């Protein structure tokens, strides 16, 4: 796979619509392309995976799906048009640039993988934007087959900077119920207005300690996002509610945060989703050092955006890929061709460096064991 | 108009649908019935009026329209079915009982009005439930014709108790705007969450002094009723808003209340409606004394519900009529036939007493003038 073939594959991916839950066609396309290169792709639902080499497994993970195109697009979101070294299209940046670059790196390393002493596991998942049947389903399936990654690179647009921490996301709903009544009579009837009660709860939440500032991720945050209650101007409603979007740090855990918020807001606080936990990889970890060896100028950072990293549990991982996060989910999304080419080189070099570090660690461990 | 004719007219009114804005058919029906009795009805839009006698004008005002039937009705809302002395139907209680009773009283007094030395002005209005082209349009039209009431009875179901004060209604909207952004990035971008700001505003409003407790109306109250903001779970919305239903007392005025609320909540407070002011009539007023003379056992009270009284400005008025307020706007609304009959007698006696008091006051004024 040379650079021209890589870029042609990327455009083909962009031209194939793959909004979450509708990744069938892009899976079929990739299955054919990967098989043609002898990469032995396997399907699991709307996920695709391939394995090469033997040894500690380095997983290259990215996602095939995109958000739906917004009405603000001025171009055909599926034209994959080139202009001044840019490729425009839905998902061009998030994350089809990473997908194409990872495929190229995988193809280029496949023959060498055995010699490197590691196994490369390529996992291209569906439903990343929505949650569903993607990485969260594929990894347990691979584990059942004995394929458990030693480390992972998560392909998302980071400008090839290295995200070694990622905030968790906790979705809560705060609600207050009452007996609906005419607004003129509420006071006389002793009805506690649920909107007033909710407002007090929301203010009370501001005082809750969400834990220490994380060196990579900063403060944990809580943002009310969807507020609702009542429809009739002269009626006290029977319910007022607010969705809370909480972005969490590795400490304290989600359960502790929920407990503290509930102590402040009362029993009207309901957990909608708490499974997207925070992620962090130590700087001494082999995968971080390998990524730094592959790109010494790369900056380490903490990322506020959720990705499929959350499904990797304790596996040391780095989120890194071509393109820029701020272009994701925007109209007229694009990626630079240069970024894709650099991305493929980076993944290749990082895998080689990981293999070297794995060998060094193995040797060191043997030495220690021999004492 | 004997009691049987009165009750037959009431059932005919109930059987004629007259949801606000659709009072044409009931106006046509009444025009025919009143003309047949020689009452010389006049139309103005979807309002009906009639005049009898000469002298200080006593206005008998009620409304022809109803709210729409809710889905909770177990009966045909327009069947006007009788059962155990009750008449069931939409508007049977609010306010077709008052309408029928006022028509009967007007018809019974018409011939005597000249002898009594007062004029009776019957005004049956549209759009009371919604505001629109009813009493607020009819009274200025009558004023242009030189017909300015000296006093008024407002026909609404009060169980024939005497409402001598009525709360005003002020509708406000409190809103906060922001630049919409991803919830994960709001803190870093320095975006102030409009929901959080709105919650603080709502709590701040609780501390605002809405004025002294009124002896008849109690406290002024403020109830948040319609809360809205955001639609996407992980986005800080660009706007959060809440409708406020404020029920006011004669003091302080609406402008003062808005000023105090704005001082607490800031410029995001917008006046939606402030024209429905509070009403009050002194107990020494002739119309109050006349109503008490007609029904000595009647209780004086302050009413929290808005009515067309608000359009009578400084005209001394009492809100009083057959039926009960708590049956209004409910499924299977009904009124007792006994209540309607008593209502007609009451209106008749109150008008006679008002004429007597007007004569006494006139004599007294002449005496004073002759000193």
XYZ file of C-alpha atoms in Angstrom:
742
model
C 0.000 0.000 0.000
C 1.788 3.108 -1.165
C 0.678 6.660 -0.299
C -1.436 7.010 -3.444
C -3.246 3.740 -2.729
C -3.755 4.883 0.878
C -5.355 8.162 -0.240
C -7.498 6.390 -2.847
C -8.748 4.003 -0.142
C -9.529 6.969 2.142
C -11.609 8.658 -0.573
C -13.435 5.408 -1.214
C -14.265 5.173 2.508
C -15.539 8.777 2.560
C -17.684 8.126 -0.530
C -19.357 5.186 1.238
C -22.063 6.428 3.634
C -21.701 4.823 7.061
C -23.884 6.644 9.561
C -24.056 4.673 12.827
C -26.202 1.471 12.528
C -25.739 1.526 8.732
C -22.137 0.337 8.439
C -23.027 -2.744 6.342
C -21.891 -1.320 2.983
C -18.576 0.051 4.288
C -17.859 -3.293 5.979
C -18.552 -5.126 2.716
C -16.300 -2.718 0.800
C -13.426 -3.065 3.268
C -13.771 -6.816 3.497
C -13.230 -6.970 -0.260
C -10.311 -4.491 -0.277
C -8.521 -6.121 2.660
C -9.016 -9.620 1.251
C -7.577 -8.411 -2.078
C -4.412 -7.365 -0.166
C -4.283 -10.751 1.545
C -5.081 -9.298 4.957
C -7.654 -11.992 5.850
C -10.372 -9.728 7.279
C -13.070 -11.158 9.563
C -16.532 -9.789 10.231
C -18.345 -9.653 13.551
C -21.671 -7.938 13.059
C -20.851 -4.585 11.511
C -17.301 -4.753 12.858
C -14.212 -5.849 10.929
C -10.991 -7.270 12.338
C -7.723 -8.775 11.118
C -4.692 -10.308 12.806
C -1.034 -10.546 11.765
C 2.066 -11.901 13.498
C 2.487 -13.534 16.877
C 3.399 -12.300 20.320
C 2.088 -9.558 22.608
C -0.910 -8.061 20.837
C -0.923 -4.402 19.823
C -4.438 -3.396 18.850
C -5.037 -0.701 16.237
C -8.628 0.411 16.857
C -10.749 2.940 15.055
C -14.365 3.325 13.948
C -16.184 3.114 10.636
C -19.328 5.044 11.512
C -20.080 8.739 11.269
C -22.679 11.084 12.736
C -25.517 11.965 10.327
C -24.800 14.884 7.960
C -26.150 18.191 9.329
C -28.211 20.601 7.238
C -25.313 23.057 7.279
C -23.202 21.191 4.689
C -22.491 23.293 1.573
C -20.935 20.309 -0.243
C -22.084 16.803 -1.015
C -21.003 15.031 2.217
C -20.218 11.872 0.226
C -18.397 13.348 -2.793
C -14.908 12.973 -1.214
C -13.841 15.973 -3.299
C -10.143 17.003 -3.296
C -9.109 20.651 -3.165
C -5.662 22.081 -2.330
C -4.535 18.903 -0.630
C -7.741 18.552 1.365
C -10.376 15.839 1.172
C -13.880 16.980 2.095
C -16.580 14.636 3.303
C -18.573 13.310 6.232
C -16.156 11.321 8.393
C -13.123 12.326 6.269
C -11.500 13.499 9.497
C -13.490 11.538 12.122
C -12.335 8.828 11.793
C -11.869 7.577 8.221
C -8.417 9.228 8.096
C -7.408 7.049 11.069
C -9.084 3.974 9.539
C -7.231 4.344 6.235
C -3.905 5.103 7.966
C -4.258 2.109 10.304
C -5.091 -0.201 7.394
C -2.011 1.030 5.507
C 0.238 0.578 8.559
C -1.209 -2.885 9.163
C -0.639 -3.865 5.521
C 2.909 -2.511 5.537
C 3.830 -4.293 8.787
C 2.025 -7.562 8.181
C 4.985 -9.340 6.617
C 7.384 -7.956 9.290
C 5.123 -8.599 12.259
C 6.426 -12.119 12.860
C 10.025 -10.835 12.783
C 9.084 -7.980 15.154
C 7.814 -10.487 17.698
C 4.400 -8.915 18.221
C 0.926 -9.520 16.870
C -1.023 -6.687 15.266
C -4.774 -6.738 15.755
C -6.714 -4.346 13.549
C -10.234 -3.608 14.857
C -12.544 -1.341 12.852
C -15.776 -0.875 14.738
C -19.318 0.308 14.138
C -21.544 2.458 16.433
C -18.758 4.527 18.044
C -20.782 7.733 17.755
C -23.857 6.248 19.404
C -22.750 3.278 21.457
C -24.286 -0.017 20.453
C -22.682 -3.043 18.855
C -19.189 -1.792 18.132
C -15.950 -2.068 20.112
C -17.919 -2.880 23.274
C -19.131 -6.083 21.568
C -16.091 -6.853 19.446
C -13.473 -6.879 22.249
C -15.284 -9.483 24.387
C -15.716 -11.610 21.243
C -11.969 -11.416 20.513
C -11.196 -12.203 24.165
C -13.285 -15.382 23.803
C -10.941 -16.270 20.932
C -7.947 -15.682 23.200
C -7.047 -12.358 21.611
C -6.369 -9.948 24.490
C -4.437 -6.787 23.596
C -1.299 -5.930 25.551
C -1.686 -2.309 24.394
C -3.786 -0.259 22.003
C -3.737 2.782 19.769
C -7.156 4.418 19.421
C -7.501 6.100 16.027
C -9.230 9.463 16.470
C -8.213 12.855 15.090
C -5.683 14.331 17.574
C -3.288 15.995 15.133
C -1.001 13.042 15.998
C -0.639 14.433 19.525
C -0.841 11.767 22.219
C -3.902 11.598 24.433
C -2.796 9.586 27.467
C -5.921 10.363 29.486
C -9.572 10.718 28.570
C -12.450 12.045 30.622
C -15.308 9.768 31.567
C -18.916 10.680 30.954
C -21.726 10.280 33.431
C -25.255 11.145 32.289
C -27.750 11.905 35.032
C -31.301 13.164 35.195
C -32.488 15.352 38.004
C -36.270 15.537 38.374
C -38.880 16.862 40.753
C -42.487 15.737 40.784
C -45.580 17.435 42.120
C -49.326 17.408 41.785
C -50.167 19.594 38.793
C -52.499 22.472 39.608
C -53.633 25.896 38.475
C -50.868 28.445 39.066
C -53.267 30.816 40.834
C -54.085 28.206 43.472
C -50.708 26.476 44.036
C -49.738 28.493 47.117
C -53.133 28.083 48.737
C -53.116 24.336 47.996
C -49.624 23.976 49.460
C -48.249 22.547 46.207
C -44.478 22.791 46.008
C -43.650 23.998 42.519
C -41.357 21.357 40.942
C -39.599 23.977 38.782
C -38.692 26.012 41.860
C -37.487 22.854 43.612
C -35.435 21.807 40.574
C -33.832 25.258 40.383
C -32.759 24.964 44.030
C -31.368 21.485 43.352
C -29.386 22.742 40.363
C -27.894 25.558 42.415
C -27.079 23.114 45.234
C -25.163 20.886 42.797
C -22.750 23.740 42.083
C -21.306 23.348 45.566
C -20.555 19.623 45.202
C -16.877 18.627 45.180
C -16.276 16.518 42.054
C -12.780 15.586 43.163
C -9.252 16.872 42.648
C -7.994 18.582 39.505
C -6.338 15.967 37.300
C -2.889 16.908 35.963
C -3.899 15.880 32.420
C -7.664 16.353 32.430
C -8.160 19.398 34.638
C -11.377 19.734 36.616
C -14.284 17.339 36.467
C -17.281 19.316 35.161
C -21.040 19.163 35.373
C -23.225 20.829 32.766
C -27.030 20.869 32.737
C -28.025 20.263 29.108
C -31.708 19.494 28.595
C -34.254 21.302 30.708
C -37.963 20.514 30.564
C -41.121 21.039 32.551
C -44.650 22.165 31.881
C -46.455 23.182 28.730
C -49.312 25.368 29.916
C -48.578 28.944 30.938
C -50.967 29.041 33.895
C -50.409 25.531 35.272
C -47.844 24.368 37.790
C -46.506 21.240 36.020
C -46.386 17.793 37.525
C -42.714 17.375 36.667
C -39.594 19.394 36.004
C -36.378 17.741 34.936
C -32.883 18.416 33.760
C -30.269 16.209 32.131
C -26.789 16.588 33.592
C -23.679 15.897 31.539
C -20.846 15.118 33.949
C -17.275 14.743 32.672
C -15.216 12.796 35.140
C -11.593 12.217 36.097
C -9.985 8.898 37.036
C -10.583 9.814 40.706
C -13.040 9.697 42.376
C -15.099 6.987 40.681
C -18.547 7.436 39.166
C -20.267 5.836 42.161
C -18.673 8.347 44.539
C -19.660 11.272 42.345
C -23.256 10.066 42.103
C -23.337 9.643 45.887
C -22.111 13.198 46.473
C -24.526 14.693 43.949
C -27.420 12.760 45.430
C -26.544 13.983 48.909
C -26.915 17.538 47.590
C -29.887 17.088 45.261
C -31.881 14.367 46.922
C -33.465 11.193 45.587
C -34.672 12.868 42.358
C -31.255 12.167 40.854
C -31.295 9.216 38.460
C -28.332 7.650 36.663
C -28.956 7.478 32.900
C -25.488 6.227 31.944
C -22.361 5.601 33.984
C -20.556 2.986 31.904
C -18.322 5.422 29.979
C -15.554 5.630 32.552
C -12.431 7.806 32.494
C -9.203 6.421 30.979
C -5.553 7.052 31.752
C -2.233 5.494 30.765
C 0.946 6.112 32.727
C 3.783 7.901 30.919
C 6.107 5.005 31.765
C 3.886 2.597 29.841
C 5.448 0.933 26.759
C 2.721 2.179 24.404
C 3.244 5.806 25.462
C 7.001 5.496 25.132
C 6.605 3.778 21.742
C 4.367 6.573 20.483
C 6.865 9.164 21.722
C 9.733 7.294 20.077
C 7.751 7.291 16.798
C 7.049 11.040 17.077
C 9.417 12.719 19.558
C 7.855 16.155 19.020
C 4.399 14.876 20.006
C 2.681 16.605 22.907
C 1.073 14.513 25.678
C -2.387 15.695 26.643
C -5.638 14.795 28.337
C -8.710 14.596 26.121
C -12.223 15.689 27.068
C -13.890 13.709 24.278
C -15.170 10.183 24.804
C -14.027 7.434 22.426
C -13.990 3.636 22.202
C -10.937 3.734 24.479
C -13.442 3.329 27.331
C -14.017 -0.307 26.290
C -10.341 -1.241 26.674
C -10.514 -1.376 30.461
C -7.035 -1.716 31.962
C -5.257 -2.159 28.604
C -2.656 0.647 28.293
C -3.657 2.793 25.348
C -3.000 6.065 23.599
C -5.597 7.934 21.566
C -3.850 9.324 18.521
C -4.638 9.844 14.852
C -4.484 12.131 11.832
C -6.821 15.133 11.516
C -8.087 17.556 14.150
C -10.782 17.041 16.751
C -12.293 20.505 16.141
C -13.192 19.550 12.551
C -15.256 16.549 13.700
C -19.056 16.757 13.491
C -18.864 20.055 11.580
C -20.286 20.963 8.180
C -17.793 20.601 5.327
C -15.547 18.389 7.463
C -12.174 17.784 5.841
C -8.752 16.274 6.399
C -5.403 17.050 4.771
C -3.949 14.302 2.584
C -0.587 15.059 4.234
C -2.128 14.236 7.611
C -3.316 10.828 6.408
C 0.081 9.941 4.958
C 1.829 11.083 8.164
C -0.714 9.142 10.191
C 0.072 5.869 8.419
C 3.852 6.436 8.924
C 3.235 7.218 12.586
C 1.197 4.083 13.263
C 3.815 1.982 11.497
C 6.690 3.548 13.456
C 4.799 3.329 16.747
C 4.133 -0.379 16.212
C 7.799 -1.002 15.429
C 8.844 0.972 18.527
C 6.330 -0.945 20.632
C 7.844 -4.198 19.372
C 11.324 -2.966 20.288
C 10.200 -1.929 23.768
C 8.390 -5.225 24.229
C 11.598 -7.059 23.326
C 13.674 -4.885 25.673
C 11.185 -5.412 28.499
C 11.092 -9.108 27.760
C 14.900 -9.268 27.894
C 14.909 -7.210 31.098
C 12.261 -9.433 32.623
C 14.298 -12.557 31.647
C 17.388 -11.045 33.200
C 15.483 -10.303 36.379
C 13.982 -13.781 36.346
C 17.476 -15.330 35.962
C 18.945 -13.648 39.044
C -89.442 34.349 31.727
C -90.531 31.866 34.372
C -88.182 29.330 35.988
C -89.028 26.595 33.471
C -88.302 28.926 30.549
C -85.066 29.985 32.249
C -83.927 26.360 32.600
C -84.951 25.540 29.028
C -82.902 28.507 27.777
C -79.910 27.329 29.846
C -80.064 23.848 28.309
C -80.325 25.369 24.849
C -77.190 27.428 25.567
C -75.300 24.343 26.784
C -76.370 22.387 23.689
C -74.902 25.090 21.450
C -71.107 24.693 21.183
C -69.324 28.001 21.817
C -65.619 27.382 22.307
C -63.724 30.709 22.290
C -63.525 32.266 18.758
C -66.525 30.197 17.662
C -69.368 32.045 19.408
C -71.195 32.900 16.154
C -73.931 30.239 16.500
C -74.678 30.986 20.172
C -74.878 34.713 19.372
C -77.336 34.011 16.551
C -79.429 31.788 18.824
C -79.552 34.366 21.624
C -80.261 37.219 19.239
C -83.349 35.329 18.102
C -84.489 34.344 21.621
C -83.968 37.845 23.063
C -85.681 39.534 20.130
C -88.647 37.164 20.560
C -88.971 38.439 24.174
C -88.798 42.033 22.947
C -85.405 42.638 24.556
C -83.910 44.383 21.461
C -80.512 42.660 21.427
C -77.592 44.226 19.537
C -74.531 42.480 18.133
C -70.967 43.734 18.198
C -68.710 41.126 16.664
C -69.368 37.957 18.635
C -70.709 39.948 21.585
C -74.338 40.631 22.392
C -75.768 43.519 24.398
C -79.124 44.977 25.374
C -80.259 48.050 27.274
C -83.386 48.757 29.331
C -84.478 51.748 31.412
C -82.787 55.061 32.049
C -80.525 56.406 34.779
C -77.264 55.238 36.317
C -76.211 52.141 34.393
C -75.871 48.789 36.128
C -74.056 46.351 33.830
C -74.805 42.627 33.979
C -71.774 41.029 32.325
C -70.998 37.397 31.613
C -69.403 35.359 28.844
C -70.715 33.057 26.135
C -67.529 31.128 25.371
C -66.169 27.950 26.917
C -62.791 26.228 27.000
C -62.480 23.291 24.555
C -63.795 19.944 25.861
C -61.008 17.821 27.361
C -60.518 14.160 26.504
C -61.602 13.229 30.025
C -65.337 13.777 29.448
C -67.421 10.626 29.987
C -70.583 12.317 28.645
C -71.425 14.170 25.458
C -70.300 17.703 26.429
C -73.135 19.193 24.369
C -76.017 16.903 25.365
C -77.183 19.186 28.217
C -78.487 16.056 29.939
C -80.513 16.411 33.164
C -80.031 14.074 36.098
C -81.183 14.529 39.702
C -81.585 18.266 39.318
C -78.221 18.678 37.601
C -77.498 19.798 34.052
C -74.301 18.387 32.594
C -72.390 20.002 29.766
C -69.425 22.085 28.723
C -69.957 25.571 30.114
C -73.110 24.536 32.020
C -71.474 26.011 35.116
C -68.872 28.378 33.576
C -70.632 30.583 32.670
C -73.868 29.629 30.888
C -75.652 29.393 34.260
C -74.774 33.051 34.845
C -75.710 33.975 31.269
C -79.159 32.388 31.526
C -79.765 33.839 35.001
C -78.747 37.341 33.896
C -80.994 37.156 30.831
C -83.934 36.089 33.012
C -83.266 38.894 35.541
C -82.926 41.411 32.702
C -86.195 40.249 31.122
C -88.039 40.319 34.455
C -86.790 43.832 35.313
C -87.059 45.409 31.856
C -90.569 46.769 32.315
C -89.779 47.998 35.867
C -86.386 49.501 35.026
C -87.800 52.912 34.121
C -89.729 53.006 37.401
C -86.623 51.928 39.332
C -84.712 54.893 37.956
C -81.712 52.914 36.652
C -80.644 51.518 33.302
C -79.758 47.845 32.960
C -77.048 46.999 30.450
C -76.733 43.311 29.624
C -73.360 42.417 28.056
C -72.690 38.826 26.965
C -69.168 38.554 25.664
C -67.019 36.230 23.595
C -63.367 35.231 24.167
C -63.349 35.467 27.955
C -61.359 32.252 28.298
C -58.658 33.348 25.884
C -58.735 37.126 25.704
C -59.440 38.596 22.309
C -62.486 40.430 21.049
C -64.836 40.160 23.998
C -65.535 42.493 26.907
C -62.253 44.329 26.246
C -63.654 45.384 22.850
C -67.329 45.696 23.757
C -66.956 48.139 26.679
C -65.041 50.786 24.683
C -67.644 50.444 21.907
C -70.458 51.044 24.409
C -68.530 53.990 25.907
C -68.398 55.520 22.408
C -72.198 55.281 22.464
C -72.290 57.072 25.824
C -73.025 53.912 27.779
C -70.675 53.956 30.797
C -71.629 51.641 33.665
C -71.931 53.107 37.163
C -71.480 49.580 38.567
C -71.281 45.987 37.356
C -72.047 42.429 38.312
C -69.662 39.933 36.723
C -71.407 36.604 36.151
C -69.024 33.784 37.051
C -69.667 30.726 39.241
C -69.045 31.827 42.847
C -71.832 29.923 44.580
C -73.495 33.351 44.821
C -70.786 34.454 47.251
C -69.514 37.958 46.582
C -66.017 38.412 45.165
C -65.117 42.013 45.926
C -61.472 41.639 44.935
C -59.719 39.698 42.220
C -56.052 39.007 41.726
C -54.232 40.377 38.716
C -52.112 38.236 36.441
C -48.703 39.121 35.168
C -47.030 36.746 32.725
C -43.270 37.015 32.429
C -40.537 35.070 30.714
C -37.125 34.712 32.220
C -34.417 33.658 29.772
C -30.675 33.252 29.583
C -28.725 33.038 26.367
C -25.305 31.617 25.654
C -23.200 30.321 22.824
C -24.142 26.673 22.363
C -21.208 24.284 22.690
C -20.273 20.693 23.453
C -20.829 19.959 27.129
C -17.327 18.502 27.499
C -15.719 21.786 26.405
C -17.977 24.419 28.017
C -15.797 24.999 31.068
C -12.584 25.246 29.029
C -14.268 27.637 26.567
C -15.544 29.813 29.413
C -19.157 29.378 28.304
C -21.612 30.197 31.087
C -24.243 27.496 31.043
C -27.628 29.236 30.524
C -29.487 26.539 32.480
C -27.238 27.075 35.502
C -27.707 30.851 35.202
C -31.481 30.470 34.891
C -31.602 28.238 37.980
C -29.758 30.927 39.967
C -32.165 33.573 38.667
C -35.170 31.469 39.668
C -33.805 31.006 43.169
C -33.040 34.736 43.407
C -36.661 35.569 42.530
C -37.844 33.730 45.648
C -36.386 36.505 47.799
C -38.230 39.325 46.013
C -40.861 41.169 48.043
C -44.101 41.125 46.026
C -45.809 43.542 48.384
C -48.005 43.334 51.459
C -50.554 40.608 52.163
C -53.961 41.820 50.943
C -56.809 41.367 53.464
C -59.021 39.797 50.762
C -56.489 38.283 48.350
C -53.708 37.104 50.626
C -50.148 37.015 49.300
C -49.117 37.852 45.773
C -47.577 34.702 44.295
C -45.090 33.798 41.613
C -45.079 30.355 40.023
C -42.678 29.137 37.321
C -44.827 27.173 34.869
C -43.087 26.318 31.580
C -39.429 25.415 31.639
C -37.431 24.828 28.464
C -33.867 24.643 27.276
C -31.769 22.335 25.155
C -32.580 19.181 23.256
C -29.267 17.363 22.944
C -27.912 15.506 25.944
C -24.261 16.456 25.427
C -24.702 20.068 24.307
C -24.886 23.189 26.432
C -27.926 24.900 24.889
C -27.972 28.426 23.530
C -31.024 29.332 25.583
C -32.851 28.356 28.741
C -36.142 29.945 29.653
C -38.982 29.808 32.104
C -42.466 31.312 32.045
C -43.501 32.935 35.327
C -47.131 33.199 36.349
C -47.436 36.058 38.839
C -50.726 36.691 40.664
C -50.836 40.223 41.946
C -52.622 42.305 44.556
C -53.936 45.859 44.107
C -50.676 47.128 45.620
C -47.958 47.444 44.452
C -48.669 47.872 40.741
C -47.448 45.595 37.977
C -44.701 48.030 36.967
C -43.246 48.002 40.485
C -43.331 44.218 40.652
C -41.590 43.893 37.284
C -38.960 46.391 38.440
C -38.254 44.423 41.638
C -38.101 41.097 39.810
C -35.785 42.549 37.174
C -33.488 43.924 39.861
C -33.132 40.359 41.175
C -33.070 38.438 37.896
C -31.427 40.865 35.493
C -32.328 41.977 32.002
C -33.351 38.483 30.872
C -36.812 39.146 32.338
C -39.380 39.957 29.661
C -43.007 40.983 30.163
C -45.355 38.734 28.174
C -48.601 40.190 29.548
C -49.301 42.784 32.188
C -52.699 44.087 31.140
C -54.743 41.815 33.416
C -54.593 44.001 36.505
C -55.967 43.295 39.985
C -59.496 44.465 40.876
C -61.037 45.569 44.149
C -64.293 47.188 45.207
C -64.719 48.853 48.586
C -67.276 47.321 50.962
C -68.982 50.743 51.246
C -69.663 50.738 47.494
C -73.345 50.707 46.458
C -72.957 47.583 44.341
C -71.462 45.615 47.248
C -74.168 46.833 49.621
C -76.848 46.045 47.018
C -75.538 42.507 46.571
C -75.483 42.054 50.352
C -79.013 43.419 50.660
C -80.125 40.889 47.977
C -78.396 38.027 49.789
C -77.612 38.902 53.413
C -76.032 35.511 54.089
C -73.492 35.957 51.276
C -69.818 35.795 52.177
C -67.425 38.477 50.892
C -64.191 37.067 49.502
C -61.186 37.702 47.310
C -60.888 35.610 44.152
C -57.678 34.261 42.667
C -59.202 33.618 39.240
C -59.056 36.190 36.461
C -62.298 37.241 34.745
C -63.586 39.994 32.462
C -63.862 42.175 35.572
C -60.352 43.361 34.637
C -61.802 45.329 31.703
C -64.114 47.397 33.910
C -61.303 49.636 35.167
C -62.506 51.851 38.024
C -66.163 50.778 37.729
C -67.210 49.286 41.115
C -68.060 45.654 40.515
C -68.802 42.388 42.251
C -68.074 38.994 40.708
C -70.967 36.733 41.585
C -72.949 33.990 39.924
C -74.588 30.569 40.214
C -72.476 27.398 40.167
C -69.081 26.678 41.709
C -65.652 27.727 40.484
C -64.150 24.313 41.201
C -66.456 22.661 38.627
C -65.191 24.958 35.858
C -62.879 23.491 33.186
C -63.427 19.971 34.519
C -64.721 16.890 32.721
C -68.451 16.299 33.193
C -68.972 19.889 34.325
C -72.435 20.464 35.746
C -74.637 22.976 37.504
C -77.704 22.510 39.708
C -80.987 23.774 38.268
C -81.679 25.173 41.751
C -78.502 27.283 41.485
C -79.620 28.800 38.185
C -83.050 29.686 39.510
C -81.525 31.209 42.672
C -79.024 33.076 40.510
C -81.737 34.774 38.457
C -83.578 35.786 41.666
C -80.348 37.105 43.121
C -79.467 39.249 40.068
C -82.994 40.626 40.021
C -82.957 41.471 43.746
C -79.452 42.945 43.536
C -80.491 45.252 40.689
C -83.552 46.393 42.637
C -81.428 47.015 45.731
C -78.864 48.886 43.623
C -81.674 51.116 42.301
C -82.851 51.782 45.858
C -79.353 52.660 47.028
C -78.815 54.850 43.970
C -82.031 56.713 44.816
C -81.026 57.034 48.480
C -77.592 58.301 47.519
C -79.148 60.670 44.985
C -81.517 62.030 47.672
C -78.625 62.319 50.119
C -76.482 64.110 47.523
C -79.382 66.518 46.793
C -79.777 67.206 50.491
C -76.074 67.893 50.810
C -76.202 70.085 47.735
C -79.137 72.080 49.229
C -77.326 72.999 52.437
